[in-house]
Amino acid sequence: MTQHPRLIGVRHVNCGTTRVPVLLFRNDHGSVAGRLLLGDGDEPILDGATAEEVIKLIEAVIDRVLLARKRAA
């Protein structure tokens, strides 16, 4: 039986003047998924071994994620 991911925290990541909320979920096999709430149903997800790893990854790529989303719009 597959469980739904469990919400384990909410963090915010800053990118310039933009503050992006990130929902952190525990996956079935113990890893963590970080869902960025960019708006209008745009919610990219990045996975990592721990919540701290996911936040560090998001902080490292948030500028590029936002730029890519802006160009696609």
Coordinates of N, CA, C and O in Angstrom, one line a residue:
M1 N 0.8 -1.2 0.0 CA 0.0 0.0 0.0 C 0.9 1.2 0.0 O 1.8 1.4 0.8
T2 N 0.7 2.2 -0.9 CA 1.5 3.4 -1.0 C 0.9 4.5 -0.2 O -0.3 4.7 -0.2
Q3 N 1.7 5.1 0.7 CA 1.3 6.2 1.5 C 1.4 7.5 0.7 O 2.2 7.6 -0.2
H4 N 0.6 8.4 1.1 CA 0.8 9.8 0.6 C 1.9 10.4 1.3 O 2.2 10.1 2.5
P5 N 2.7 11.3 0.7 CA 3.8 12.0 1.4 C 3.3 12.7 2.6 O 2.2 13.3 2.5
R6 N 4.1 12.8 3.6 CA 3.7 13.5 4.8 C 4.4 14.9 4.9 O 5.6 14.9 4.7
L7 N 3.7 15.9 5.1 CA 4.2 17.2 5.3 C 5.1 17.2 6.6 O 4.6 16.9 7.7
I8 N 6.3 17.6 6.5 CA 7.2 17.6 7.7 C 7.7 19.0 8.0 O 8.3 19.3 9.0
G9 N 7.4 20.0 7.1 CA 7.8 21.4 7.4 C 7.6 22.3 6.2 O 7.3 21.9 5.1
V10 N 7.6 23.6 6.6 CA 7.5 24.7 5.6 C 8.7 25.6 5.8 O 9.0 26.0 7.0
R11 N 9.4 25.9 4.7 CA 10.5 26.9 4.8 C 10.3 27.9 3.7 O 9.4 27.8 2.9
H12 N 11.1 29.0 3.8 CA 11.0 30.0 2.7 C 12.4 30.2 2.2 O 13.4 30.2 3.0
V13 N 12.6 30.4 0.9 CA 13.8 30.7 0.3 C 13.7 32.0 -0.4 O 12.8 32.3 -1.1
N14 N 14.7 32.9 -0.2 CA 14.8 34.2 -0.8 C 15.5 34.2 -2.1 O 16.6 33.6 -2.2
C15 N 15.0 34.9 -3.1 CA 15.7 35.1 -4.3 C 15.5 36.6 -4.7 O 14.4 37.0 -5.2
G16 N 16.5 37.4 -4.4 CA 16.3 38.8 -4.6 C 15.2 39.3 -3.6 O 15.3 39.1 -2.4
T17 N 14.2 40.0 -4.2 CA 13.1 40.5 -3.4 C 12.0 39.5 -3.3 O 10.9 39.8 -2.7
T18 N 12.1 38.3 -3.9 CA 11.1 37.3 -4.0 C 11.3 36.3 -2.9 O 12.4 35.8 -2.7
R19 N 10.3 36.0 -2.1 CA 10.3 35.0 -1.0 C 9.4 33.8 -1.5 O 8.2 34.0 -1.6
V20 N 10.1 32.6 -1.7 CA 9.3 31.5 -2.2 C 9.1 30.5 -1.1 O 10.0 30.0 -0.4
P21 N 7.8 30.1 -0.8 CA 7.5 29.1 0.2 C 7.9 27.7 -0.4 O 7.7 27.5 -1.6
V22 N 8.4 26.9 0.5 CA 8.7 25.5 0.1 C 8.1 24.6 1.1 O 8.3 24.7 2.3
L23 N 7.3 23.6 0.6 CA 6.7 22.6 1.5 C 7.6 21.4 1.4 O 8.0 20.9 0.3
L24 N 7.9 20.9 2.6 CA 8.8 19.7 2.7 C 8.0 18.5 3.1 O 7.2 18.5 4.0
F25 N 8.1 17.4 2.2 CA 7.4 16.2 2.5 C 8.3 15.0 2.6 O 9.4 15.0 2.0
R26 N 8.0 14.1 3.5 CA 8.7 12.8 3.7 C 8.1 11.8 2.7 O 6.9 11.6 2.7
N27 N 9.0 11.3 1.8 CA 8.5 10.3 0.8 C 8.5 8.9 1.4 O 9.0 8.7 2.5
D28 N 7.8 8.0 0.7 CA 7.7 6.6 1.2 C 9.0 6.0 1.7 O 9.0 5.2 2.6
H29 N 10.0 6.2 0.9 CA 11.3 5.6 1.2 C 12.3 6.4 2.1 O 13.4 6.1 2.2
G30 N 11.7 7.5 2.7 CA 12.5 8.2 3.7 C 13.2 9.5 3.1 O 13.7 10.3 3.9
S31 N 13.2 9.6 1.8 CA 13.8 10.8 1.2 C 12.9 12.0 1.5 O 11.7 11.8 1.9
V32 N 13.3 13.2 1.1 CA 12.5 14.4 1.3 C 12.3 15.1 0.0 O 13.2 15.2 -0.9
A33 N 11.1 15.5 -0.3 CA 10.7 16.3 -1.5 C 10.4 17.7 -1.0 O 9.6 18.0 -0.1
G34 N 11.0 18.7 -1.8 CA 10.7 20.1 -1.5 C 9.9 20.6 -2.7 O 10.3 20.7 -3.8
R35 N 8.6 21.1 -2.4 CA 7.7 21.6 -3.4 C 7.7 23.1 -3.3 O 7.3 23.7 -2.3
L36 N 8.3 23.8 -4.4 CA 8.3 25.2 -4.4 C 7.0 25.8 -4.9 O 6.4 25.3 -5.9
L37 N 6.4 26.7 -4.1 CA 5.1 27.2 -4.5 C 5.3 28.5 -5.2 O 5.4 29.6 -4.6
L38 N 5.4 28.5 -6.5 CA 5.7 29.6 -7.3 C 4.4 30.4 -7.8 O 4.5 31.5 -8.2
G39 N 3.3 29.7 -7.7 CA 2.0 30.4 -8.0 C 1.3 29.8 -9.2 O 2.0 29.1 -10.0
D40 N 0.0 30.0 -9.3 CA -0.8 29.5 -10.4 C -0.5 28.1 -10.8 O -0.4 27.7 -11.9
G41 N -0.4 27.2 -9.8 CA -0.2 25.8 -10.0 C 1.2 25.4 -10.4 O 1.4 24.2 -10.8
D42 N 2.1 26.3 -10.4 CA 3.5 26.1 -10.8 C 4.2 25.6 -9.5 O 4.5 26.5 -8.7
E43 N 4.5 24.3 -9.4 CA 5.0 23.8 -8.1 C 6.1 22.8 -8.5 O 5.9 21.6 -8.3
P44 N 7.3 23.2 -8.9 CA 8.4 22.3 -9.2 C 8.8 21.6 -7.9 O 8.7 22.2 -6.8
I45 N 9.3 20.4 -8.0 CA 9.7 19.6 -6.8 C 11.1 19.1 -7.0 O 11.5 18.6 -8.1
L46 N 11.9 19.3 -5.9 CA 13.3 18.8 -5.9 C 13.4 17.8 -4.7 O 12.8 18.1 -3.6
D47 N 14.1 16.7 -4.9 CA 14.3 15.7 -3.9 C 15.7 15.7 -3.4 O 16.6 16.0 -4.1
G48 N 15.8 15.2 -2.1 CA 17.1 15.0 -1.5 C 17.0 14.0 -0.4 O 15.9 13.6 0.0
A49 N 18.1 13.7 0.2 CA 18.1 12.8 1.3 C 17.5 13.4 2.6 O 16.9 12.7 3.4
T50 N 17.8 14.7 2.8 CA 17.3 15.3 4.1 C 16.7 16.7 3.7 O 16.9 17.2 2.6
A51 N 15.9 17.2 4.6 CA 15.3 18.6 4.4 C 16.4 19.6 4.2 O 16.3 20.5 3.3
E52 N 17.5 19.5 5.0 CA 18.6 20.5 4.8 C 19.2 20.4 3.4 O 19.5 21.4 2.8
E53 N 19.4 19.2 2.9 CA 19.9 19.0 1.6 C 19.0 19.6 0.5 O 19.5 20.2 -0.4
V54 N 17.7 19.4 0.7 CA 16.8 19.9 -0.3 C 16.8 21.5 -0.3 O 16.9 22.1 -1.3
I55 N 16.8 22.1 0.9 CA 16.9 23.5 1.0 C 18.2 24.1 0.4 O 18.1 25.1 -0.4
K56 N 19.3 23.4 0.6 CA 20.6 23.9 0.0 C 20.5 23.8 -1.5 O 21.0 24.7 -2.2
L57 N 19.9 22.7 -2.0 CA 19.8 22.6 -3.4 C 18.9 23.7 -4.0 O 19.2 24.3 -5.0
I58 N 17.8 23.9 -3.4 CA 16.9 25.0 -3.8 C 17.6 26.3 -3.8 O 17.5 27.1 -4.8
E59 N 18.3 26.6 -2.7 CA 19.0 27.9 -2.7 C 20.0 28.0 -3.8 O 20.3 29.1 -4.3
A60 N 20.6 26.9 -4.2 CA 21.6 26.9 -5.2 C 21.0 27.1 -6.6 O 21.7 27.7 -7.5
V61 N 19.8 26.7 -6.8 CA 19.2 26.8 -8.2 C 18.0 27.7 -8.3 O 17.5 27.9 -9.4
I62 N 17.6 28.4 -7.3 CA 16.3 29.1 -7.3 C 16.3 30.2 -8.4 O 15.4 30.5 -9.1
D63 N 17.5 30.9 -8.5 CA 17.6 32.0 -9.6 C 17.3 31.4 -10.9 O 16.5 32.0 -11.7
R64 N 17.9 30.2 -11.2 CA 17.7 29.6 -12.6 C 16.3 29.1 -12.7 O 15.7 29.1 -13.8
V65 N 15.7 28.5 -11.7 CA 14.3 28.0 -11.8 C 13.4 29.2 -12.1 O 12.5 29.1 -13.0
L66 N 13.5 30.3 -11.4 CA 12.6 31.4 -11.6 C 12.8 32.0 -13.0 O 11.9 32.4 -13.7
L67 N 14.1 32.1 -13.5 CA 14.4 32.6 -14.8 C 13.8 31.7 -15.9 O 13.1 32.2 -16.8
A68 N 13.9 30.4 -15.7 CA 13.3 29.5 -16.7 C 11.8 29.6 -16.7 O 11.2 29.5 -17.8
R69 N 11.2 29.7 -15.5 CA 9.7 29.9 -15.5 C 9.3 31.2 -16.2 O 8.3 31.2 -16.9
K70 N 10.1 32.2 -15.9 CA 9.7 33.5 -16.5 C 9.8 33.5 -18.0 O 9.0 34.0 -18.8
R71 N 10.9 32.8 -18.6 CA 11.0 32.7 -20.0 C 10.0 31.9 -20.7 O 9.6 32.1 -21.8
A72 N 9.5 30.8 -19.9 CA 8.5 29.9 -20.5 C 7.1 30.6 -20.5 O 6.3 30.2 -21.3
A73 N 6.9 31.6 -19.7 CA 5.6 32.2 -19.7 C 5.3 33.1 -20.8 O 5.9 33.5 -21.6

